[in-house]
Coordinates of C-alpha atoms in Angstrom, one line a residue:
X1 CA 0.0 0.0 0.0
X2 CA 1.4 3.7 -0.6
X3 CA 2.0 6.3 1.6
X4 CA -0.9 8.4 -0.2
X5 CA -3.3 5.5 -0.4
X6 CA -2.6 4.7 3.6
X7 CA -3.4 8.7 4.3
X8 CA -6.6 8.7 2.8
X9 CA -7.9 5.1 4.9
X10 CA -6.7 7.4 8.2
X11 CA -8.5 10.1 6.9
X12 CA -11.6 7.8 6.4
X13 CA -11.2 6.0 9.6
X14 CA -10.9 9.2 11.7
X15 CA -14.5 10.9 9.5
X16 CA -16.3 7.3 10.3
X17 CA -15.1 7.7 14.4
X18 CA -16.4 11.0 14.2
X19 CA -19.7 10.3 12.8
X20 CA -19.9 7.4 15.4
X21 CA -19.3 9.8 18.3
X22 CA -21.7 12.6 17.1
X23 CA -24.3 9.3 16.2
X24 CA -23.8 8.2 19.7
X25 CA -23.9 12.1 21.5
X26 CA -27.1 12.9 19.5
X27 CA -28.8 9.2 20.7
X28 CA -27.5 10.5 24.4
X29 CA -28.9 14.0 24.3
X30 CA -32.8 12.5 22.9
X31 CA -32.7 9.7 25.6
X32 CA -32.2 11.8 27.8
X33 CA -34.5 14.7 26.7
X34 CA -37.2 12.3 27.0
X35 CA -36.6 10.9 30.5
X36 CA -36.0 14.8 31.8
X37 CA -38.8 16.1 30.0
X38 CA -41.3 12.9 30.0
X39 CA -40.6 13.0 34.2
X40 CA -41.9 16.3 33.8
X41 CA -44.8 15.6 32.4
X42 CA -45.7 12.9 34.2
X43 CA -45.0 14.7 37.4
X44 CA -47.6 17.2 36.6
X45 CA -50.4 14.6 35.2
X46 CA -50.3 12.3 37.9
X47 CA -50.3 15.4 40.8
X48 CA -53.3 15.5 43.2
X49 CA -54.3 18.8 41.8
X50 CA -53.8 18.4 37.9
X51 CA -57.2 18.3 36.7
X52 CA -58.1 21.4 38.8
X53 CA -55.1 23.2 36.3
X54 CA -56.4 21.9 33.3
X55 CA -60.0 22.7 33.7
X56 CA -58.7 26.1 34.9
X57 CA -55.5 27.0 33.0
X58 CA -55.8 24.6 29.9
X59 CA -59.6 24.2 29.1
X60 CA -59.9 23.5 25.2
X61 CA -63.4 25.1 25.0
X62 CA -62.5 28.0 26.9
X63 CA -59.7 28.2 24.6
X64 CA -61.4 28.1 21.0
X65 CA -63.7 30.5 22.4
X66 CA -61.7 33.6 23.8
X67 CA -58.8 33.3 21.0
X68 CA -60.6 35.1 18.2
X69 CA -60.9 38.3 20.5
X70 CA -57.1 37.9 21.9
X71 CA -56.0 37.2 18.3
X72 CA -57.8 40.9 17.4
X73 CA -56.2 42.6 20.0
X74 CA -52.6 40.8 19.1
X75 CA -52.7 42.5 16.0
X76 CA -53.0 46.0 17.7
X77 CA -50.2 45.1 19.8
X78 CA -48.1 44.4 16.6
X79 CA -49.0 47.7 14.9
X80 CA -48.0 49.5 18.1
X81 CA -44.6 47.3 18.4
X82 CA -43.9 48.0 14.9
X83 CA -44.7 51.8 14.9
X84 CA -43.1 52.5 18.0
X85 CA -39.7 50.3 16.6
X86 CA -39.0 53.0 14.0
X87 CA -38.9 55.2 16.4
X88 CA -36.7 54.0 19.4
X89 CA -34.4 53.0 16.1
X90 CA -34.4 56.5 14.8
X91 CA -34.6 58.5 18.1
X92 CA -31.5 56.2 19.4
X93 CA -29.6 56.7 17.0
X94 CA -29.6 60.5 17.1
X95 CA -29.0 60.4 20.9
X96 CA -26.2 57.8 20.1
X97 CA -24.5 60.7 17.8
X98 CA -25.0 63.5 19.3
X99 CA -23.4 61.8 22.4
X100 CA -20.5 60.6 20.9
X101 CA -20.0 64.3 18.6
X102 CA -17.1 66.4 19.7
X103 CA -18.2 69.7 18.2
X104 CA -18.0 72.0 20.9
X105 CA -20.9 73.8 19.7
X106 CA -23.0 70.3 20.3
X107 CA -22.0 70.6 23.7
X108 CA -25.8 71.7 25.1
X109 CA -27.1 68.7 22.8
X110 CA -24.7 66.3 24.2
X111 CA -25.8 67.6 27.8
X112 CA -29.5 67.5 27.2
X113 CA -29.1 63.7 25.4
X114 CA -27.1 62.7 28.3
X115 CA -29.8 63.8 30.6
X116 CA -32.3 62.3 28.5
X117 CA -30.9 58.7 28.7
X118 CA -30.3 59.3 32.6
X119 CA -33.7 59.9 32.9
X120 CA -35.6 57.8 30.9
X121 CA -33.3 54.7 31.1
X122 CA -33.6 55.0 35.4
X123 CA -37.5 55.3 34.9
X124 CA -39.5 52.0 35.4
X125 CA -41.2 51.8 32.2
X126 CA -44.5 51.2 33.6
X127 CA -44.5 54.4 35.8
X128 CA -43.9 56.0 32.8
X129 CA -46.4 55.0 30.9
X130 CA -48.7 56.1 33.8
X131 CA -46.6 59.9 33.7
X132 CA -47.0 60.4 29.9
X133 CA -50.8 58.1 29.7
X134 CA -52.7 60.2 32.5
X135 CA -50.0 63.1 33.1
X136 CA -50.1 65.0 29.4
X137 CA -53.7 65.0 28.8
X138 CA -53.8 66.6 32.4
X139 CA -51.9 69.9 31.0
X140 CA -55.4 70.7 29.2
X141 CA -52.8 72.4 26.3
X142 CA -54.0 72.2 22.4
X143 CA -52.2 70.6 19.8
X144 CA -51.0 67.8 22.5
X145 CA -52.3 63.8 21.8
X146 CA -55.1 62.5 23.7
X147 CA -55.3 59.0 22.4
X148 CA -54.2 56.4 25.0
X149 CA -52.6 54.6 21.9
X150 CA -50.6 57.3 20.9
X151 CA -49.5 58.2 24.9
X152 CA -48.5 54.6 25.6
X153 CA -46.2 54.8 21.8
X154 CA -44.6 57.7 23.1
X155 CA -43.8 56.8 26.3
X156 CA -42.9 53.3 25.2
X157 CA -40.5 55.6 22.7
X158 CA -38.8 57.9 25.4
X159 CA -38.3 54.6 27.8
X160 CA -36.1 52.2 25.0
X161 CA -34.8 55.2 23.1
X162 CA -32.7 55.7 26.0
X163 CA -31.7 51.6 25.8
X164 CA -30.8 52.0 22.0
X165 CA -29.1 54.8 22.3
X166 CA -26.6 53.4 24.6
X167 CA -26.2 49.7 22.4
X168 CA -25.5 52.5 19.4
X169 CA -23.2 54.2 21.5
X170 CA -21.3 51.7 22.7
X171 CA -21.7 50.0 18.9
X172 CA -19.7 53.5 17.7
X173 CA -16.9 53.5 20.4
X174 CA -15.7 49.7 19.4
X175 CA -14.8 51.4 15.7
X176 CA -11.3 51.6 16.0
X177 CA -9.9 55.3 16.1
X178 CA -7.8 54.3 12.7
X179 CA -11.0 54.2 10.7
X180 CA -11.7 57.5 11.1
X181 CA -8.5 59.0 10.8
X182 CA -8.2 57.0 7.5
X183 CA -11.2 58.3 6.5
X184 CA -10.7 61.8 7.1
X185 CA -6.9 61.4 5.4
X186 CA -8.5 60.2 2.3
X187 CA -10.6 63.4 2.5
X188 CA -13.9 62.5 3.4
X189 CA -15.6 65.4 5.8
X190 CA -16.6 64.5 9.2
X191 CA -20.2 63.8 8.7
X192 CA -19.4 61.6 5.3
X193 CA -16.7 59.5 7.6
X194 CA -19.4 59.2 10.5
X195 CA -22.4 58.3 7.8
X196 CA -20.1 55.7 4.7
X197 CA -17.3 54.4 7.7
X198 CA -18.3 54.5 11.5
X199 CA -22.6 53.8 11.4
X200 CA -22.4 50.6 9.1
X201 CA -19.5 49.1 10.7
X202 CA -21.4 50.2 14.1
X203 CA -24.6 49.2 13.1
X204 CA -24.0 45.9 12.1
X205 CA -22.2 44.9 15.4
X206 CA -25.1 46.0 17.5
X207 CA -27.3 43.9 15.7
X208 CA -27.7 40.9 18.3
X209 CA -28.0 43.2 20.9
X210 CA -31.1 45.5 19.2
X211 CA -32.6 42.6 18.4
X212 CA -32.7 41.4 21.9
X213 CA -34.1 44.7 22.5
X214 CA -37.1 44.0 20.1
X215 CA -37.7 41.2 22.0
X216 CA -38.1 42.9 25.3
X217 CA -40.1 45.9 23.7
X218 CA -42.4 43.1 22.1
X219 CA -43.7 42.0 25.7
X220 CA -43.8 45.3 27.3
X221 CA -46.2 46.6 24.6
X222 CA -48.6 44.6 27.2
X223 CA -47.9 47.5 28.9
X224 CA -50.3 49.8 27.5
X225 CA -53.0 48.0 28.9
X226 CA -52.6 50.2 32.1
X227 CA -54.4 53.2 29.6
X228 CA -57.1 51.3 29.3
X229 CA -56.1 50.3 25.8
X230 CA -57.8 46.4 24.7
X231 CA -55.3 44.2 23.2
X232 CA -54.5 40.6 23.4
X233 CA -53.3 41.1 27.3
X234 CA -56.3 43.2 28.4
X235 CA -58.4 41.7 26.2
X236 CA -57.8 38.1 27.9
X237 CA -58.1 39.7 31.8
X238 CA -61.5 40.9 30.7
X239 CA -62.4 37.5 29.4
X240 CA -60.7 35.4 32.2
X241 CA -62.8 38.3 35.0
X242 CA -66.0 37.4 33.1
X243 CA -65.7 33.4 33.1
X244 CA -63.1 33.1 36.5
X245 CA -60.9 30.9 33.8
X246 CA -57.3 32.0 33.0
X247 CA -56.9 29.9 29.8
X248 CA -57.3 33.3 28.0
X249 CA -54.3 34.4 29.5
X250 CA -52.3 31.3 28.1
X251 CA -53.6 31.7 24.9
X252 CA -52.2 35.5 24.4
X253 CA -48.9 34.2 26.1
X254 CA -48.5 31.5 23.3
X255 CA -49.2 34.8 20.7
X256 CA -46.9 36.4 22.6
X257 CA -44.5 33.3 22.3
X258 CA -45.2 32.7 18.5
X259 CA -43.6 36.4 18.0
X260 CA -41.0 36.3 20.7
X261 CA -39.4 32.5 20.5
X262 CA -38.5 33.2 16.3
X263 CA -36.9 36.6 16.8
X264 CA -35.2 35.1 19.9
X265 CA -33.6 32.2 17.6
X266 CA -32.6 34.7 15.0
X267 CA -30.7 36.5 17.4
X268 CA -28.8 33.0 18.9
X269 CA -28.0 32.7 15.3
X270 CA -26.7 36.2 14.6
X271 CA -24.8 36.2 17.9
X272 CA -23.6 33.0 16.4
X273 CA -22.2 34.3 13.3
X274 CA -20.6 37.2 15.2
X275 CA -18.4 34.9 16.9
X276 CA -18.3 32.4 13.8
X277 CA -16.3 35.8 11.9
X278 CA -14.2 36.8 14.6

């Protein structure tokens, strides 16, 4: 046998012992995914109290009946997430630059945008709501919003504005110095190097960590239930007060989850390719 004809068996022996192994690993992880998870189970069906839950928190008729109305009001909380998104990505990312400017004359901006994510970030989100909800219809002034909906967008706005702006922030810093000065050397002004060389190398680093912040602004759009605003959450507390079942409330959870759980895994996979290219 040659030397080259004796390579290629080792190289065929060692694919075929690492196929075994990851054959053998994946028949581990399902065996015991089903004894972890079928224990599980089991422990809850077989509990004293399990048919109490199921009647109360899992009731198929309840279920078919209260999803159409949750389903309606989902779809408001989507326009509102998807409205509101624009925003916090916009408003952040003026905060973002005007903190990180060094024009002396943007010194009052950078102040006030400081102030502005101080604020806003330290602010429970749901106390806000209540401030900007109940608190600007009670100045009485013309010209201000009155719509619940449009109050809980805007406050919803000011609170993760101040988030974003910090993940863009933080996004511009990590560009090396070097890109700049290359930039300006080459001629470009300051506001061409900041917009062609320091926001899309910025941008697309922060990705994982916006997206994670979609995630948490997705949920706390349940938030603007506190107005007095019907969508999927209030809309399922209003059903589950009426018939003393919570099943409602599981049902807009899994809405909730059918949103949350897919964005979630695109950003494991971004996050993944981050590293991957590093």
């Amino acid at each position: 046998m040659t030397a080259s004809a004796a390579t290629v068996d080792r190289r065929a022996d060692r694919q075929a012992g690492k196929r075994r192994r990851a054959r053998r690993g994946q028949a581990i992880a399902a065996t015991s995914s089903v004894i972890v998870i079928g224990g599980l189970v089991a422990l809850a069906l077989t509990s004293p109290g399990w048919p109490t839950v199921r009647d109360t928190f899992f009731s198929w008729g309840a279920f078919k009946d209260s999803f159409p109305d949750i389903l309606s009001g989902f779809w408001l909380d989507v326009k509102i997430f998807c409205i509101v998104e624009v925003a916090v990505l916009t408003v952040g990312l003026v905060i973002a630059v005007v903190r990180t400017s060094r024009s002396p004359a943007l010194f009052p901006l950078r102040l006030l945008s400081a102030v502005f994510v101080d604020i806003f970030r330290g602010i429970p989100l749901i106390i806000l709501i209540y401030l900007v909800g109940f608190g600007v219809p009670a100045l009485e002034l013309s010209g201000l919003p009155s719509d619940p909906v449009i109050l809980a967008g805007i406050a919803l706005t000011l609170g993760y504005s101040a988030y974003v702006a910090e993940v863009y922030r933080a996004g511009i810093a990590s560009i090396h110095r070097g890109q700049r000065d290359a930039a300006l050397a080459i001629g470009l002004t300051e506001g061409q190097t900041l917009r062609h060389v320091i926001l899309p190398q910025a941008v697309r680093r922060v990705g994982p960590p916006l997206l994670n912040d979609f995630i948490a602004l997705q949920k706390d759009v349940a938030l603007v239930s506190l107005l007095g605003i019907v969508e999927a959450f209030r809309q399922a507390q209003i059903i589950t007060a009426s018939t003393f079942n919570y099943t409602p409330l599981v049902a807009a959870a899994l809405l909730y989850l059918c949103v949350t759980v897919p964005l979630a895994r695109l950003l494991d996979r971004l996050g993944w390719g981050g590293r991957a290219r590093t």
